[in-house]
Structure formats: structure tokens, C-alpha cells
Amino acid sequence: MVNSDGQLFTIEGIAAGLIMLLTAYIVVSTTSMYTPGDTHISDMQLEQLGSDALRMMNTPNSTAESGQSMLQNIIKNKETERFRETFLTFCNSTTAGSYDNLQLSADLYYRTGTNTVNKYHLTHSRNLTGGEHAVRVTEWVHLNDCNNLCGVGLRPGVQTVLVEVLLWRD
Amino acid sequence: MLNDHAYLSIDFLAGMTIFMIAFIWVATMIPGLLISLQGGTIDYDAVAYRTGVILVEDPGWPSNPPWEIKDDLQKDDIERFGLSIEKDTPNILKLSKVERFFCSTSFHYPDDYQHRVIFGDRPYLFNISLSTFDATMSHSVGDIRPDGYGYIRRLVKIKYPSNSTINAPNFRNSGLSANVTKHVFSVQLNCTELIRNITNLANQIPAYQIPAYQINPLRDRIMVNISNMRGAGVFHPGANNGINLSAIEIFRQNPAQPFGKVREYLGPDPMVSVYIDGGTTTVPALPASVTDNVSVIFSPGFFYGMASDNTQLYINYTYKLEQADNFFNNSFTIPYPYDYNHVTRPILKEGVLEVAIW
Amino acid sequence: MARLNDDAQWIVLMGFIVSFSLFFLAIVVNQSTVVGQTTAEGVLEFPKNDIRSVREEVIACSDADMDKVLKDMASIAMDRKNAVVSFRITQAPQGLPFNKTFEIHYNNGVTAYNETATY
């Protein structure tokens, strides 16, 4: 014999289940699912390291070198090999002596006599295939003259150029 | 007759089953929700970044007098460690700050560091290490890193202070009147020139970089080496004339105060080290016998209390000989200037600083 | 049926309890991820290194080179970073404790930075 009392537990069970599922659904859909990768922390660390490396290369070690930094000399003399090696040594060194695995691709941007901005590819340690998650760091560099880079298209005389490095972990 | 009170009703079973199924379903969703909750490492990275910035880009507090010249009794005055020379020179660290920061006899891991450089609500543990690329220096403080720590790596340059090497025979007095047993040699620290009128430097480097290459006697280590003393005598050359260093005195002159003696080396002093003939321990007292060379190192901050940026400081060395001779003496001419043209200027060395937090 | 039977209401009550605890758990989870998230994004979004590099280049610039350097920086910054960079260097009057005033302006659309530095 069916009476109306007999379905109370079922109805309440269904109600409780629906409430829990609905809450869970709302909670899961509104809680943003961040993984450490999404939070850009590794980007932040790479960018800081790359900026530091460029800044340190652009700081002379003593006033005895007539105030010219290593980066200024490297660019003026077009020592692309030295740029790559120095930059990689700076970025990859650790205090424990082990070696990190960062790769770079560097370009130089300059303004020509006709007021257009041109690019000169300095160097790279690995080809960029497009799959890397690279960060971009830049440094302004003051040049007295174009020296060995005159042939590339830089104006003679004083100018400011931008060194741009793409940096990624291999 | 059987009664059915001992059995659960179909209704209760159905309701409970539906509830349990829903509950289990929801419970299985919770780990998925928590999988992103590696809050620990995310927070650790942020704290590591902040610690890195404080160490590398901040000169610390108090700045005047600078925290690194506070001795162990005054260490409670230090509010924040920061290794950079000044705010304008991020990434360029000062050697004296670095050495003080990593001094394990003064500061205890982790308490002394936690509220001066790590900050934050919870007592984070850490490992901070610094080494130069040429491997001449390597410091670290903290525990061995466990799994799962926050991390940042910063590149820095460390400013090594100036030093001066004086070849004694180049400063020999001459003439009969100079043929005496007592000789005085004076080194001048012209604070006005070194700190205020920095035109010497300003022509070579941009203004914001000056602190990175400047000689600042009030805050930097000052080192004077006098070499080849045995070659300084004329009538009794060599070490057979009983050369004695009898006094090292500091004289001061500035617009507000008359010329006068402010300090004298009286024996072991935490701020002054006197090494004779390449010895590795500071001499216990003067006079002391010298064969060939004398090296004096004034620790950073030694001159801080006795001078300002308009003061002339003179370091006077008095030597006594057993027999009268012409010797290492500039008291009749001009004092030896400790300036950019006469000393080995400060140099910067590249290094890497790592901060790990957990 | 004379009155409603409320024997079964504890089941729905448990449903509510579970729902509420889930809700608070979600709040906690949300808050904790936000910590690292905002730090890293804040650091990346604020062009600290960019501004420093611009500032150092400007202060290193002498009067004679000002026009060239300004043109170089303005056009390269616009081309590569979509940022407006401009500056002005003026000689300070005699008797002041500094020689030059540098007015630096930087704007990349998100962050605007203006500084008057004296050296």
C-alpha cells in the first residue's frame, strides 16, 4: 500500500543531492584553475634574470676602461660570438656551480638616417621554432660611433640603439 | 508473525542512496579543486622575488650611518638589510655590506634575518647564496634546500674597495738636514675632493653611476700598503738600520675645527689592522720592528665619526731609525694624496645571488 | 494525512552542510592562488627594467647629443614597445646643488611614468 509518508526520504535525498551538486558545479566553474605555469612566475624569473644580465653587461667594471661597458664594446666591434657567450654565462651560472639551460636570440634595433627603425640580427644559440615560451628583455645602449657596424646600416656618430633578447628555457 | 520494523523502509533506502551518490560525486570533485592549490610554491616564489629585490636593489636601513658599520652591540638598530650601494645603483653591491650580511658570528640564522630581509607573516626558512664568477668569493646563509622551494636568481656586481701601494724609495728625503733618526710620512684623505668635488669621475661616467666607482673614506675600506722600506735608506740601506714603526696617528682639519690629532693606533683595534712584513695578524702594539713593508687597513666606517664631506684627514706614520739616515719621509714636501690618480681604483666583479625560500 | 512528517529533513540538512563547507573551501582556494598570481603579474606588468634603462640612458646623455638620442629613443620605443618616450635636459641655474634637470616621460599605454631627476 502506498501512502504519502513513504516518499519523504526519497524526496529529501533528491533535494539534498541536487543542492550539493549545484554548489559543487558553481564552485568548480567559478574557481579559476591556476597552475603555477599560468601565474607567469617562470616568466617573471626569466625576465628579471635577462634584464639583470643585460644591465650588468652594460655596466663598466671600472672607470679605467674610459667608462665604456662590455656591451658597448661588443656592439661597436660586432663581436656577436662574445655577446652570446657572455650572456649565456651570466644567465646560466648558479652559486652552486651547476649550469642552467637558457637559450637566447638577440637583435639590435637602430634608427637609420631616413628615420626608419631597422633590425640587425646579432646572434642566437638555438633556432626559434615557435614552440618556445620566450620572454623579451631589452636594454638601451649608448654608442659613440657605429665602428664595425657602419656596414650594417647604422648612422655614423653618437646614437642610442636597443638590444632586444628573446630568452627561453630549453 | 514477522513484523517489518527491523527493516529499513524502501523510501529511506532510496533517499539515502541518492544522497550518498551525490555526496560521493561531490567528494570526488574536491581533489580536482585542490590540485591547483600549490599555494605554497606560488607564495614562496613571490617571497623569494621580494627578498631578491630587497637585497639587490636596496641599500638597507638605516642609511646614515649605514647599517653595515653598526657593531654587534648596535645590531638591533638594523631594520632592513640591503646590499646595494645606493638606490641609484641597483645590482651593484658593496663588499662591506656583503661581508657584514653573511657574517655568521654577528647574525643568527634564521631569527636575525627573518624580520630584516625575508619579512612576511610566517617564519619562512631560506637559503641565500652569493658567489663571484671568478670564484674568489662565495658566501651563503641558511639550510640545505628541501624539495619544493621558491626561487629567484639575480646577477650582481660587487664593488671592491680601492687600495694604494706606495713604493718607499720614491719618497726619500734628501739633504744633510734630513739625515735624522725620526721620519714622518703622511697620507692625505681629501674628503672634499673625494666626496664632493667629483669632477674627476663625473667626466668619465654618468652621474647616477658615481657611487659605484667612488672612493668614499667615510664608508669604504681604505688600505695603504707601504712596500720596499729596506730600499729607502741611503747610508744604511737594507734592514740593518733597525727600522721601527713607532706611531700611526690620524690628524684632522676642517673649516669648523682646528688641525689636531683625533686617533692613534694603540694596539689591537677592531677597526684598524696593521700588518708588518706580510704577517697575517695585526701587530699587538707600537713601536714595532719593520724589515720591508707595512700594510694598514681601515675598516669601513672607521672615519665615519671623525670626518664629514669637507674634512681633510691625514694618516701619519712615524718611523725611527737606529742611526741617522735619509729615509722614507714627506714631512718637508706634500702629503701623499689618496685620490683617483694615485690609488688602484675600486673595481666591480660580476657575481650571482640566489634566494631560495620554503 | 493530518500533518507534515518531518522525519526526513536531516538529509536535506546534511546536504546544506556539505554545500556550505564546499563554498568556504572554494573561497580559501581562490584567495591562495591569487597571492602568487598577482605578484607575478604585477611584476611583469610594471615595466621596471624598461623605465630604469630609459632613465639611465637619459641621464648618461650629454647636452650635445640630446636631439639625436631623443629621436632614436622615441622612434625605437614606439616601434618596438609601443611606448612613448620623451625627455628634456635643462641646465640648472648657478648656486644649486645640482647641475642638470632631467624631465623624463614614459608611457606604454598601461603604465605612465614621469620623473624630474636632478644630478
XYZ file of C-alpha atoms in Angstrom, chain A residues 62-150:
89
model
C 85.968 50.207 -13.618
C 86.422 53.782 -14.706
C 89.799 52.806 -16.092
C 88.179 51.446 -19.260
C 87.230 55.051 -20.141
C 83.744 54.339 -18.908
C 82.772 52.039 -21.777
C 80.855 48.934 -20.827
C 81.432 45.459 -22.188
C 78.127 45.633 -24.038
C 79.074 48.890 -25.732
C 82.364 47.432 -26.897
C 80.766 44.212 -28.058
C 78.236 46.050 -30.182
C 80.640 48.567 -31.625
C 83.075 45.820 -32.588
C 80.328 43.469 -33.757
C 81.592 40.660 -31.507
C 78.436 38.591 -31.753
C 80.156 35.433 -30.569
C 81.316 37.164 -27.412
C 77.850 38.565 -26.815
C 76.303 35.123 -26.936
C 78.900 33.535 -24.710
C 78.862 36.299 -22.106
C 75.104 36.479 -21.985
C 74.724 32.730 -21.632
C 77.405 32.555 -18.947
C 75.711 35.323 -16.988
C 72.236 33.809 -17.238
C 73.140 30.199 -16.713
C 75.555 30.436 -13.795
C 74.438 29.455 -10.333
C 76.139 29.790 -6.987
C 76.340 26.018 -6.661
C 78.349 25.829 -9.881
C 75.784 23.882 -11.892
C 74.692 25.241 -15.235
C 71.157 26.234 -16.169
C 69.750 25.675 -19.620
C 68.664 29.028 -21.046
C 68.822 29.891 -24.734
C 68.781 33.249 -26.445
C 68.168 35.029 -29.679
C 69.325 38.643 -29.839
C 68.558 41.514 -32.197
C 69.742 45.066 -32.446
C 67.344 47.864 -33.390
C 68.585 51.197 -34.665
C 67.286 54.288 -36.379
C 68.609 54.928 -39.859
C 69.361 58.279 -41.439
C 65.948 58.206 -43.093
C 64.175 57.827 -39.752
C 63.102 54.231 -40.140
C 63.796 51.645 -37.463
C 65.797 48.686 -38.743
C 66.768 45.389 -37.226
C 70.118 43.644 -37.265
C 70.216 40.070 -36.007
C 73.080 39.779 -33.552
C 73.199 36.138 -32.585
C 71.266 33.138 -31.370
C 72.173 29.973 -29.504
C 69.271 27.883 -30.841
C 66.820 28.478 -33.665
C 63.430 29.718 -32.573
C 60.906 27.182 -33.810
C 57.870 28.962 -32.428
C 57.067 26.406 -29.747
C 59.233 28.031 -27.088
C 57.777 30.080 -24.331
C 60.156 33.001 -24.642
C 60.289 36.287 -22.761
C 61.636 39.530 -24.186
C 64.155 41.718 -22.409
C 65.677 44.917 -23.711
C 68.424 47.386 -22.919
C 69.201 50.811 -24.350
C 72.827 51.156 -25.339
C 74.655 54.382 -25.986
C 77.181 54.270 -28.836
C 79.839 56.873 -29.603
C 80.080 55.750 -33.175
C 78.976 52.915 -35.415
C 82.519 51.464 -35.875
C 82.272 47.904 -37.223
C 78.519 48.194 -37.547
C 78.617 51.024 -40.100
